[in-house]
Short mmCIF file of C-alpha atoms in Angstrom, two decimals:
data_model
loop_
_atom_site.label_atom_id
_atom_site.label_comp_id
_atom_site.label_asym_id
_atom_site.label_seq_id
_atom_site.Cartn_x
_atom_site.Cartn_y
_atom_site.Cartn_z
CA MET A 199 26.69 -7.61 -6.63
CA SER A 200 25.26 -6.30 -3.34
CA MET A 201 22.07 -7.69 -1.80
CA ALA A 202 20.36 -4.40 -2.57
CA GLU A 203 21.35 -4.71 -6.23
CA ILE A 204 20.15 -8.31 -6.34
CA SER A 205 16.86 -7.28 -4.78
CA ARG A 206 16.49 -4.35 -7.14
CA ARG A 207 17.15 -6.48 -10.22
CA ARG A 208 14.72 -9.17 -9.04
CA PHE A 209 11.93 -6.68 -8.45
CA VAL A 210 12.44 -4.81 -11.73
CA GLN A 211 12.12 -8.12 -13.56
CA ALA A 212 9.17 -9.28 -11.51
CA PHE A 213 6.99 -6.18 -11.51
CA GLY A 214 6.42 -6.26 -15.24
CA ALA A 215 5.45 -9.91 -15.28
CA VAL A 216 2.01 -11.46 -15.30
CA ALA A 217 1.73 -15.23 -14.94
CA ALA A 218 1.10 -16.82 -18.30
CA THR A 219 -0.64 -19.88 -16.90
CA SER A 220 -4.42 -20.06 -16.92
CA THR A 221 -4.66 -23.03 -14.54
CA PHE A 222 -5.26 -23.11 -10.81
CA ALA A 223 -1.96 -24.86 -10.06
CA LEU A 224 0.03 -22.47 -7.87
CA ALA A 225 3.71 -23.04 -8.45
CA GLY A 226 4.86 -19.84 -6.76
CA CYS A 227 7.38 -19.16 -4.05
CA GLY A 228 4.91 -19.75 -1.24
CA ALA A 229 4.74 -23.52 -1.58
CA GLN A 230 8.52 -23.80 -1.96
CA ARG A 231 9.22 -21.63 1.07
CA ALA A 232 6.80 -23.63 3.20
CA SER A 233 8.42 -26.95 2.45
CA GLU A 234 12.08 -26.14 1.86
CA GLY A 235 14.92 -24.82 3.95
CA GLY A 236 15.91 -24.99 7.60
CA GLY A 237 12.86 -23.12 8.87
CA GLY A 238 10.40 -25.78 7.74
CA SER A 239 12.41 -28.72 9.10
CA ALA A 240 13.10 -26.93 12.37
CA ALA A 241 9.39 -26.42 12.89
CA ALA A 242 8.71 -30.07 12.10
CA GLU A 243 11.38 -31.31 14.49
CA GLY A 244 10.50 -28.98 17.36
CA GLY A 245 6.74 -28.85 16.88
CA ILE A 246 4.66 -25.88 15.78
CA ALA A 247 3.23 -23.41 18.28
CA ASP A 248 -0.50 -22.75 18.27
CA THR A 249 -0.27 -18.94 18.19
CA ILE A 250 1.80 -16.23 16.49
CA THR A 251 1.49 -12.59 17.53
CA PHE A 252 2.28 -9.78 15.09
CA ALA A 253 2.59 -6.26 16.56
CA GLN A 254 1.86 -3.19 14.43
CA GLY A 255 1.59 0.50 15.28
CA ALA A 256 -2.16 1.12 15.06
CA ASP A 257 -5.61 -0.42 14.71
CA PRO A 258 -6.99 -0.90 11.21
CA ARG A 259 -9.40 1.77 10.04
CA GLY A 260 -11.74 -1.10 9.28
CA LEU A 261 -11.84 -4.60 7.83
CA ASP A 262 -14.13 -4.21 4.82
CA PRO A 263 -11.78 -3.63 1.85
CA ALA A 264 -14.33 -1.31 0.21
CA TYR A 265 -14.07 1.25 3.01
CA VAL A 266 -10.38 1.45 3.94
CA ASP A 267 -7.16 2.64 2.37
CA ASP A 268 -4.44 2.02 4.98
CA GLY A 269 -1.71 -0.54 5.53
CA GLU A 270 -2.81 -1.48 9.04
CA SER A 271 -6.13 -2.62 7.62
CA ALA A 272 -4.51 -4.33 4.63
CA LYS A 273 -2.17 -6.46 6.74
CA VAL A 274 -5.07 -8.00 8.60
CA MET A 275 -7.44 -8.25 5.61
CA SER A 276 -4.88 -10.06 3.44
CA ASN A 277 -5.30 -13.05 5.74
CA ILE A 278 -9.11 -13.03 5.87
CA TYR A 279 -10.08 -12.52 2.22
CA ASP A 280 -9.28 -13.97 -1.18
CA THR A 281 -9.13 -12.04 -4.44
CA VAL A 282 -10.06 -13.08 -7.97
CA LEU A 283 -6.34 -13.09 -8.80
CA MET A 284 -3.42 -12.97 -6.36
CA PHE A 285 0.20 -11.87 -6.12
CA ASP A 286 2.96 -14.37 -5.63
CA VAL A 287 4.41 -14.57 -2.10
CA GLU A 288 7.50 -12.45 -2.79
CA THR A 289 6.67 -10.40 -5.90
CA THR A 290 3.78 -8.80 -7.76
CA ASP A 291 3.68 -11.60 -10.31
CA VAL A 292 -0.03 -12.31 -10.80
CA LEU A 293 -1.34 -15.83 -10.24
CA PRO A 294 -4.77 -17.48 -10.26
CA CYS A 295 -6.78 -17.39 -7.04
CA LEU A 296 -10.58 -17.55 -6.93
CA GLY A 297 -10.41 -17.20 -10.70
CA GLU A 298 -8.17 -18.46 -13.46
CA MET A 299 -6.15 -16.00 -15.50
CA PRO A 300 -8.77 -14.42 -17.79
CA ASP A 301 -9.46 -14.75 -21.46
CA ILE A 302 -9.25 -11.21 -22.87
CA SER A 303 -11.10 -10.06 -25.97
CA ASP A 304 -9.14 -8.78 -28.97
CA ASP A 305 -10.21 -5.19 -28.25
CA GLY A 306 -8.88 -5.44 -24.68
CA LEU A 307 -12.27 -4.68 -23.14
CA THR A 308 -13.84 -7.97 -22.04
CA TYR A 309 -12.26 -10.21 -19.40
CA THR A 310 -13.77 -13.66 -18.87
CA PHE A 311 -12.70 -15.46 -15.68
CA LYS A 312 -13.36 -19.12 -14.90
CA ILE A 313 -14.21 -19.18 -11.17
CA ARG A 314 -13.17 -22.00 -8.87
CA GLU A 315 -15.93 -24.40 -7.84
CA GLY A 316 -16.79 -25.35 -4.27
CA VAL A 317 -15.19 -22.42 -2.38
CA LYS A 318 -17.07 -21.40 0.76
CA PHE A 319 -17.03 -18.20 2.77
CA HIS A 320 -16.30 -18.52 6.47
CA ASP A 321 -20.04 -18.51 7.21
CA GLY A 322 -20.60 -21.50 4.92
CA THR A 323 -22.18 -19.59 2.02
CA ASP A 324 -20.96 -20.01 -1.56
CA CYS A 325 -18.06 -17.93 -2.83
CA ASP A 326 -19.06 -18.14 -6.47
CA ALA A 327 -19.23 -15.78 -9.44
CA SER A 328 -22.48 -14.24 -8.21
CA ALA A 329 -20.90 -13.41 -4.84
CA ILE A 330 -17.95 -11.77 -6.60
CA VAL A 331 -20.37 -9.61 -8.61
CA THR A 332 -22.06 -8.52 -5.37
CA SER A 333 -18.77 -7.63 -3.70
CA ILE A 334 -17.55 -5.54 -6.64
CA THR A 335 -20.83 -4.01 -7.87
CA ARG A 336 -21.37 -2.02 -4.67
CA GLN A 337 -18.13 -0.17 -5.49
CA LEU A 338 -19.19 0.78 -9.02
CA GLU A 339 -21.14 3.87 -10.02
CA PRO A 340 -23.90 4.67 -9.17
CA ASN A 341 -23.72 2.38 -6.12
CA ARG A 342 -20.39 3.55 -4.71
CA THR A 343 -20.39 6.02 -1.84
CA GLU A 344 -17.96 8.76 -0.85
CA ASP A 345 -16.54 6.63 1.96
CA MET A 346 -15.17 4.04 -0.50
CA PRO A 347 -11.70 5.54 -1.00
CA TYR A 348 -10.22 2.92 -3.34
CA ALA A 349 -13.24 2.22 -5.52
CA SER A 350 -12.50 4.65 -8.35
CA PHE A 351 -8.77 3.97 -8.05
CA VAL A 352 -9.27 0.26 -8.71
CA TYR A 353 -12.47 0.09 -10.75
CA GLY A 354 -12.44 3.43 -12.62
CA SER A 355 -15.12 6.05 -13.15
CA ILE A 356 -17.67 7.15 -15.72
CA ASP A 357 -16.33 10.73 -15.77
CA ALA A 358 -12.86 9.58 -16.78
CA ASN A 359 -14.21 6.87 -19.10
CA THR A 360 -12.14 4.27 -17.24
CA GLY A 361 -12.72 1.02 -15.46
CA ILE A 362 -15.64 -1.39 -15.34
CA GLU A 363 -18.65 -0.80 -17.57
CA THR A 364 -20.47 -4.06 -16.75
CA ILE A 365 -19.89 -7.10 -14.54
CA GLU A 366 -21.94 -10.27 -14.90
CA ALA A 367 -22.10 -13.86 -13.66
CA PRO A 368 -23.73 -15.92 -16.43
CA ASP A 369 -23.36 -18.94 -14.15
CA ALA A 370 -21.70 -19.87 -10.84
CA THR A 371 -18.28 -20.47 -12.40
CA THR A 372 -18.12 -17.67 -14.97
CA LEU A 373 -17.35 -13.99 -14.35
CA VAL A 374 -17.44 -11.53 -17.26
CA ILE A 375 -16.11 -8.00 -16.81
CA THR A 376 -16.30 -5.42 -19.60
CA LEU A 377 -14.24 -2.24 -19.38
CA ARG A 378 -15.03 1.20 -20.80
CA ALA A 379 -11.52 1.45 -22.25
CA PRO A 380 -8.45 -0.80 -22.30
CA SER A 381 -6.55 -0.78 -18.99
CA THR A 382 -3.02 -2.12 -18.75
CA PRO A 383 -3.00 -2.35 -14.90
CA PHE A 384 -6.45 -3.94 -14.61
CA ILE A 385 -5.22 -7.51 -14.10
CA LYS A 386 -2.91 -6.36 -11.31
CA ASN A 387 -5.71 -4.32 -9.77
CA MET A 388 -7.75 -7.51 -9.40
CA ALA A 389 -5.08 -8.88 -7.04
CA MET A 390 -4.82 -5.83 -4.77
CA THR A 391 -5.58 -5.99 -1.03
CA LEU A 392 -7.76 -2.87 -0.99
CA ALA A 393 -11.15 -2.80 -2.76
CA SER A 394 -10.46 -6.05 -4.64
CA PRO A 395 -10.87 -8.72 -1.90
CA ILE A 396 -14.18 -10.56 -2.08
CA VAL A 397 -16.54 -10.06 0.86
CA ALA A 398 -19.37 -12.46 1.65
CA PRO A 399 -22.73 -11.03 0.50
CA SER A 400 -24.19 -12.00 3.88
CA ALA A 401 -21.82 -9.58 5.65
CA ILE A 402 -22.47 -6.88 3.06
CA GLU A 403 -26.22 -7.17 3.47
CA ALA A 404 -25.92 -7.11 7.27
CA GLY A 405 -23.62 -4.07 7.12
CA THR A 406 -21.16 -5.74 9.53
CA ALA A 407 -18.14 -6.47 7.34
CA ASN A 408 -16.09 -3.49 8.52
CA GLU A 409 -15.89 -4.80 12.10
CA GLU A 410 -16.90 -8.46 11.69
CA PRO A 411 -15.45 -9.47 8.32
CA VAL A 412 -16.45 -12.62 6.45
CA GLY A 413 -14.16 -13.77 3.66
CA SER A 414 -12.97 -17.05 2.17
CA GLY A 415 -9.29 -16.69 3.07
CA PRO A 416 -6.93 -18.86 5.13
CA TYR A 417 -7.92 -17.22 8.42
CA LYS A 418 -11.30 -16.47 10.01
CA PHE A 419 -12.07 -13.39 12.07
CA VAL A 420 -12.65 -14.08 15.78
CA SER A 421 -12.60 -10.77 17.66
CA TRP A 422 -11.40 -7.16 17.67
CA SER A 423 -10.61 -5.40 20.94
CA LYS A 424 -10.08 -1.79 19.88
CA GLY A 425 -6.67 -0.46 20.84
CA GLU A 426 -5.50 -3.94 21.84
CA ASN A 427 -5.70 -6.70 19.25
CA ILE A 428 -7.47 -8.63 16.51
CA VAL A 429 -7.65 -12.41 16.82
CA LEU A 430 -7.85 -14.72 13.80
CA GLU A 431 -8.16 -18.50 13.67
CA ALA A 432 -7.20 -20.93 10.94
CA ASN A 433 -9.79 -21.76 8.30
CA GLU A 434 -9.57 -25.55 8.47
CA ASP A 435 -11.63 -25.86 5.29
CA TYR A 436 -9.47 -23.52 3.20
CA TRP A 437 -9.64 -24.52 -0.45
CA ASP A 438 -5.98 -23.99 -1.43
CA GLU A 439 -3.95 -27.10 -0.61
CA GLU A 440 -0.68 -25.25 -1.19
CA ARG A 441 -1.56 -22.50 1.30
CA GLN A 442 -3.19 -24.34 4.18
CA PRO A 443 -2.73 -22.25 7.36
CA GLN A 444 0.06 -23.76 9.42
CA THR A 445 -0.63 -21.92 12.69
CA LYS A 446 -3.92 -22.24 14.54
CA ASN A 447 -4.19 -18.65 15.81
CA VAL A 448 -2.79 -15.34 14.57
CA ILE A 449 -3.06 -12.26 16.77
CA PHE A 450 -2.48 -8.74 15.45
CA ARG A 451 -1.56 -6.64 18.48
CA PHE A 452 -1.52 -2.81 18.44
CA ILE A 453 1.43 -1.06 20.11
CA ALA A 454 1.81 2.59 19.10
CA GLU A 455 5.37 3.31 20.26
CA ASN A 456 8.30 1.87 18.28
CA SER A 457 10.35 1.32 21.42
CA SER A 458 7.48 -0.48 23.13
CA ARG A 459 7.11 -2.89 20.20
CA VAL A 460 10.83 -3.62 20.31
CA THR A 461 10.63 -4.27 24.05
CA ALA A 462 7.67 -6.58 23.51
CA LEU A 463 9.63 -8.54 20.89
CA ASN A 464 12.78 -8.78 23.00
CA ASN A 465 10.73 -9.90 26.00
CA GLY A 466 8.98 -12.61 24.00
CA GLU A 467 5.54 -10.98 24.34
CA VAL A 468 5.16 -10.82 20.55
CA ASP A 469 6.78 -12.77 17.73
CA ILE A 470 6.95 -10.31 14.81
CA ILE A 471 6.92 -6.50 14.62
CA ASP A 472 7.04 -3.85 11.93
CA GLY A 473 7.35 -0.05 11.98
CA ILE A 474 11.04 -0.20 12.88
CA ASP A 475 13.42 2.73 12.64
CA ALA A 476 17.20 2.67 12.33
CA SER A 477 17.78 3.58 15.97
CA VAL A 478 16.32 0.34 17.32
CA VAL A 479 17.96 -2.14 14.94
CA PRO A 480 20.99 -2.83 17.24
CA THR A 481 18.64 -3.40 20.17
CA ILE A 482 16.73 -5.96 18.12
CA THR A 483 19.70 -7.87 16.74
CA ASP A 484 21.71 -7.75 19.99
CA ALA A 485 18.81 -9.54 21.66
CA GLY A 486 19.14 -12.37 19.13
CA ASN A 487 16.15 -11.48 16.98
CA GLU A 488 16.14 -11.42 13.18
CA LEU A 489 15.80 -8.34 10.95
CA PHE A 490 13.87 -8.38 7.67
CA SER A 491 15.15 -5.60 5.37
CA GLU A 492 14.42 -5.25 1.67
CA ASP A 493 13.91 -2.40 -0.79
CA GLY A 494 10.37 -1.11 -0.33
CA MET A 495 7.77 -0.15 -2.91
CA ASN A 496 6.85 3.18 -1.36
CA ILE A 497 7.18 6.97 -1.28
CA ASN A 498 7.38 9.26 1.77
CA TYR A 499 6.33 12.80 0.85
CA MET A 500 4.95 16.11 2.03
CA ALA A 501 1.89 17.34 0.15
CA PHE A 502 1.19 21.03 -0.33
CA ARG A 503 -2.42 22.09 -0.20
CA ASN A 504 -2.75 23.13 -3.84
CA ASP A 505 -6.27 24.57 -3.66
CA ALA A 506 -6.05 26.81 -0.56
CA GLY A 507 -3.65 28.25 1.97
CA ALA A 508 -0.10 29.57 1.84
CA PHE A 509 1.26 27.38 -0.96
CA THR A 510 -1.18 27.69 -3.83
CA SER A 511 1.44 29.51 -5.90
CA LEU A 512 4.35 27.76 -7.57
CA GLU A 513 6.72 30.39 -6.14
CA ALA A 514 5.67 29.58 -2.59
CA ARG A 515 6.04 25.82 -3.10
CA ARG A 516 9.46 26.34 -4.66
CA ALA A 517 10.59 28.45 -1.70
CA PHE A 518 9.50 25.73 0.73
CA CYS A 519 11.38 23.04 -1.21
CA GLN A 520 14.47 25.24 -1.38
CA ALA A 521 14.34 25.71 2.39
CA VAL A 522 14.59 22.00 3.25
CA ASN A 523 17.81 20.03 2.87
CA VAL A 524 16.11 16.75 2.06
CA GLU A 525 19.31 14.77 1.57
CA GLU A 526 20.72 15.83 4.93
CA MET A 527 17.38 15.22 6.65
CA VAL A 528 16.89 11.72 5.23
CA GLU A 529 20.40 10.62 6.15
CA SER A 530 20.01 12.00 9.67
CA LEU A 531 16.58 10.52 10.35
CA TYR A 532 16.68 7.17 8.57
CA GLY A 533 20.33 6.23 8.13
CA GLU A 534 20.87 3.31 5.78
CA TYR A 535 17.22 2.23 5.91
CA ALA A 536 15.86 4.83 3.46
CA GLY A 537 17.12 6.66 0.39
CA VAL A 538 16.46 10.19 -0.86
CA ALA A 539 13.47 10.28 -3.21
CA THR A 540 14.30 11.84 -6.55
CA SER A 541 11.26 10.18 -8.12
CA VAL A 542 7.67 9.52 -7.11
CA MET A 543 8.33 5.86 -7.86
CA PRO A 544 11.02 3.77 -6.15
CA LEU A 545 14.32 4.22 -7.93
CA TRP A 546 14.46 0.56 -9.01
CA MET A 547 11.03 0.67 -10.67
CA ALA A 548 10.89 1.44 -14.36
CA PRO A 549 10.23 3.97 -15.75
CA TYR A 550 12.64 6.11 -13.75
CA ASP A 551 14.56 8.96 -15.38
CA GLU A 552 17.61 10.06 -13.41
CA ASP A 553 17.81 13.23 -15.50
CA ILE A 554 14.66 14.58 -13.79
CA LYS A 555 15.81 16.79 -10.91
CA GLN A 556 13.84 17.92 -7.87
CA THR A 557 14.18 21.47 -6.50
CA ALA A 558 17.67 21.97 -5.06
CA TYR A 559 18.36 23.09 -1.49
CA ASP A 560 19.00 26.86 -1.49
CA PRO A 561 18.25 28.38 1.94
CA GLU A 562 19.14 31.95 0.97
CA ALA A 563 16.87 31.90 -2.05
CA ALA A 564 14.11 30.40 0.10
CA LYS A 565 14.44 33.09 2.75
CA ALA A 566 14.34 35.87 0.16
CA ALA A 567 11.35 34.36 -1.64
CA PHE A 568 9.34 33.91 1.57
CA ALA A 569 10.05 37.53 2.52
CA GLU A 570 8.96 38.77 -0.90
CA LEU A 571 5.80 36.64 -0.79
CA GLY A 572 5.01 37.78 2.73
CA ILE A 573 4.82 34.21 4.08
CA THR A 574 5.82 34.16 7.75
CA SER A 575 3.78 31.23 9.04
CA CYS A 576 2.06 28.03 7.94
CA THR A 577 0.34 24.97 9.37
CA MET A 578 1.37 21.35 8.84
CA LEU A 579 -0.82 18.36 9.66
CA THR A 580 0.94 15.13 10.55
CA TYR A 581 0.46 11.71 12.13
CA THR A 582 2.14 10.24 15.19
CA ASN A 583 2.28 6.53 14.30
CA PRO A 584 5.11 4.87 12.37
CA ARG A 585 4.27 4.16 8.75
CA PRO A 586 5.82 1.66 6.30
CA TYR A 587 7.28 4.58 4.34
CA ASN A 588 8.23 6.59 7.49
CA SER A 589 9.46 4.37 10.29
CA ILE A 590 10.07 7.23 12.75
CA GLY A 591 6.50 8.55 12.57
CA GLY A 592 5.30 11.90 11.33
CA GLN A 593 6.02 14.01 14.42
CA ALA A 594 9.81 13.65 14.24
CA LEU A 595 9.81 14.28 10.49
CA ALA A 596 7.58 17.34 10.89
CA GLU A 597 9.86 18.77 13.55
CA ALA A 598 12.90 18.35 11.29
CA ILE A 599 11.12 20.26 8.51
CA GLN A 600 9.98 22.85 11.04
CA GLY A 601 13.60 23.59 11.88
CA TYR A 602 14.52 24.26 8.26
CA LEU A 603 11.49 26.53 7.82
CA ALA A 604 12.42 28.51 10.93
CA ASP A 605 15.87 29.18 9.44
CA ALA A 606 14.08 30.56 6.36
CA GLY A 607 11.94 32.90 8.48
CA VAL A 608 8.72 30.88 8.54
CA ASP A 609 7.02 29.74 11.74
CA MET A 610 5.46 26.34 11.01
CA GLU A 611 2.78 25.11 13.41
CA ILE A 612 2.57 21.32 13.68
CA VAL A 613 -0.82 19.75 14.38
CA SER A 614 -0.57 15.98 14.94
CA TYR A 615 -3.00 13.11 15.41
CA ASP A 616 -2.94 9.35 15.72
CA TRP A 617 -3.07 7.72 12.29
CA THR A 618 -6.73 6.73 12.32
CA THR A 619 -7.87 10.24 13.31
CA TYR A 620 -5.36 11.84 10.96
CA GLN A 621 -6.84 10.24 7.87
CA THR A 622 -10.11 12.00 8.63
CA LYS A 623 -8.46 15.32 9.49
CA VAL A 624 -6.65 15.65 6.16
CA GLU A 625 -10.06 15.47 4.50
CA THR A 626 -11.93 17.84 6.83
CA ASP A 627 -9.46 20.35 8.31
CA ALA A 628 -7.69 23.39 6.87
CA PHE A 629 -3.89 23.16 6.49
CA ASP A 630 -1.10 24.44 4.29
CA CYS A 631 0.85 21.20 3.98
CA CYS A 632 0.73 17.69 5.39
CA LEU A 633 2.88 14.60 5.63
CA TYR A 634 1.69 11.53 3.81
CA GLY A 635 3.01 8.56 1.89
CA TRP A 636 2.15 5.59 -0.25
CA VAL A 637 2.91 1.89 -0.43
CA GLY A 638 2.47 0.55 -3.94
CA ASP A 639 -0.39 -1.89 -4.41
CA ASN A 640 0.60 -3.73 -7.55
CA GLY A 641 4.00 -2.74 -9.00
CA ASP A 642 2.54 -0.73 -11.88
CA PRO A 643 3.65 2.91 -12.49
CA ASP A 644 0.01 3.98 -12.71
CA ASN A 645 -0.45 2.94 -9.08
CA PHE A 646 1.95 5.71 -8.02
CA MET A 647 1.46 8.42 -10.61
CA ASN A 648 -2.35 8.19 -10.65
CA LEU A 649 -2.50 9.49 -7.05
CA LEU A 650 -2.08 13.07 -8.28
CA ALA A 651 -4.96 12.67 -10.73
CA ASP A 652 -7.39 11.11 -8.28
CA LYS A 653 -10.42 13.16 -7.22
CA ASN A 654 -10.61 11.29 -3.91
CA VAL A 655 -8.97 13.38 -1.18
CA SER A 656 -7.75 10.31 0.70
CA MET A 657 -5.55 9.56 -2.33
CA ASN A 658 -4.77 13.10 -3.47
CA VAL A 659 -4.51 14.87 -0.10
CA GLY A 660 -3.01 18.02 -1.65
CA ARG A 661 -5.95 18.40 -4.05
CA PHE A 662 -3.64 18.75 -7.08
CA ASN A 663 -5.66 19.16 -10.27
CA ASN A 664 -3.90 19.67 -13.58
CA GLU A 665 -5.71 18.90 -16.85
CA GLU A 666 -2.53 18.13 -18.77
CA TYR A 667 -1.35 15.74 -16.04
CA ASN A 668 -4.76 14.06 -15.86
CA ALA A 669 -4.75 13.52 -19.61
CA LEU A 670 -1.33 11.86 -19.44
CA ILE A 671 -2.57 9.51 -16.74
CA GLN A 672 -5.53 8.45 -18.89
CA GLN A 673 -3.17 7.90 -21.81
CA GLY A 674 -0.89 5.76 -19.64
CA LEU A 675 -3.79 3.58 -18.53
CA THR A 676 -4.67 2.53 -22.07
CA THR A 677 -1.13 2.20 -23.46
CA GLU A 678 0.48 -1.24 -23.55
CA GLU A 679 3.64 -1.85 -21.53
CA GLY A 680 6.78 -0.73 -23.31
CA ASP A 681 8.80 2.35 -24.23
CA GLU A 682 5.77 4.41 -25.27
CA ARG A 683 4.09 3.86 -21.90
CA ASP A 684 7.32 4.53 -20.01
CA ALA A 685 7.67 7.85 -21.84
CA ILE A 686 4.21 8.92 -20.64
CA TYR A 687 5.07 8.34 -17.00
CA LYS A 688 8.38 10.13 -17.42
CA GLN A 689 6.39 13.16 -18.56
CA CYS A 690 4.28 12.82 -15.42
CA GLU A 691 7.44 12.67 -13.30
CA GLN A 692 8.74 15.83 -14.96
CA MET A 693 5.49 17.65 -14.24
CA VAL A 694 5.72 16.70 -10.56
CA ALA A 695 9.27 18.07 -10.46
CA ASP A 696 8.19 21.28 -12.21
CA GLN A 697 4.88 21.93 -10.43
CA MET A 698 5.92 20.63 -6.98
CA PRO A 699 2.52 19.49 -5.67
CA TRP A 700 4.60 17.31 -3.34
CA MET A 701 8.00 17.68 -1.74
CA LEU A 702 9.48 14.22 -2.25
CA ILE A 703 11.35 12.93 0.79
CA SER A 704 12.39 9.28 0.81
CA HIS A 705 11.89 5.67 -0.21
CA SER A 706 12.09 3.35 2.79
CA LYS A 707 13.20 -0.21 3.08
CA ASN A 708 10.58 -2.67 4.23
CA LEU A 709 11.66 -3.38 7.80
CA ALA A 710 10.33 -5.97 10.19
CA ALA A 711 11.81 -8.03 12.98
CA TYR A 712 10.98 -11.46 14.29
CA ALA A 713 12.00 -13.99 16.90
CA PRO A 714 14.45 -16.72 15.80
CA SER A 715 11.68 -19.27 16.38
CA ILE A 716 9.70 -17.80 13.44
CA ASN A 717 9.93 -19.59 10.10
CA ASN A 718 8.96 -18.62 6.52
CA PHE A 719 8.14 -14.98 7.28
CA PHE A 720 8.19 -12.52 4.38
CA TYR A 721 7.06 -8.89 4.25
CA HIS A 722 5.44 -8.49 0.83
CA PRO A 723 6.49 -5.47 -1.28
CA THR A 724 2.86 -4.25 -1.18
CA GLY A 725 3.21 -3.87 2.60
CA VAL A 726 1.06 -6.83 3.67
CA VAL A 727 1.96 -9.98 5.57
CA HIS A 728 0.54 -13.35 4.56
CA MET A 729 0.60 -15.46 7.71
CA GLU A 730 -0.74 -18.78 6.42
CA LEU A 731 2.69 -20.33 5.80
CA VAL A 732 4.46 -18.74 8.76
CA THR A 733 5.20 -21.03 11.70
CA LYS A 734 6.72 -20.73 15.14
CA THR A 735 8.91 -23.47 16.52
CA ALA A 736 7.46 -24.47 19.87
#
């Protein structure tokens, strides 16, 4: 069995699992990886360095989990904050964190969590049940604001009759959450890195959490020099004995160009990098550095603007999809480090139906259809930075698509921005199509398929709105895991193939590289990096 097959089997098994224990004892991979194997002993023998530097392609949008929706933010925040529940180090198995695994009422509506005693935020205030209520309540209706992109995605909405109805803290160690309707992914949502992390009420009240975050996690925020770096320091009073931070300082450095990050790694200026494309792998390994490569939980896609512009009709979207040879393009641009997307979900995630086919490449039909529709030009928005689902960045991908469109008689204008600016532009500017993508937050099918039912533009950038699809998503939320639920998401997949709100492109491997002196590094399938157990041999 190949490593890819082993990985795929492991993830398929893991993503459906929720830890059965209701104790605080963490017996997950993290503790084992920190104490076992050559990496741990090497660090002990050679001494541990004080500082590790991780280089990524862009600044975070912010550091308050209520107000951001991007991976750059999530990677940093996952080290500053704790969540009520948490994912295991290498999978989306759910484990206790600030709270035990909940007691759930027979009707599936009320979740009662026992909250850990004695946990402190980095400013010394209590991280108790009341603080958790404060952190979450601001993201519930009617408190939530339009600039909270993940709030409805994680906590539901009144309009859709989903999510949290009430949240209470009867005492400092008890949290009671009542839902409007049963929700199969709710437990996993409580472990996610966006919206779910618990922010100190003091920082919320001061309105400073987005740039000066205060959490209870293994690392404390020190400083943020925009365009340069974020500095974190170890929380010496961290409550979790199994996850005590092993390195005194962690620096997240921002280097936009892939080649520049590789050069920085090879020169010893940084210790770990992500946003790697196939072209630089030999340069990395020839220099003696290590490559992390594992099947990713992501989708790289192009969204049509479904509510305005050149591609509001199904015929126009079909012509576009017929014009692009996706298989050829993916192989050319990504090599062995991405696979052609025939599904919104990664191919190793159930439920996947290989009988569902995307629109086939047919350049002659595309050319004829465009001519008949009178479409001779269009505008695509894209980003310049590398993304976890698109290691080469959006400009190169857009230019490849532009070439196929030109052959079909359509002049496609490309308008590109850095990632932080881009996320605003897709909400405010006119366009016909745009490049986007998604890294799964929790391993549940709803986390992928729900994007096309979300009313928030930052999630549903193409503004797709189909009542039948939306109804299926609501049905999937309340249906228990099993064949019946799988069948619902297969119907959703078929609708995406038929309606083409997106042109599916690829599923990327999670790629990162690190110096041989780095020990216990793992790039989580949700796209974050937990640095507390990572060490550097001095």
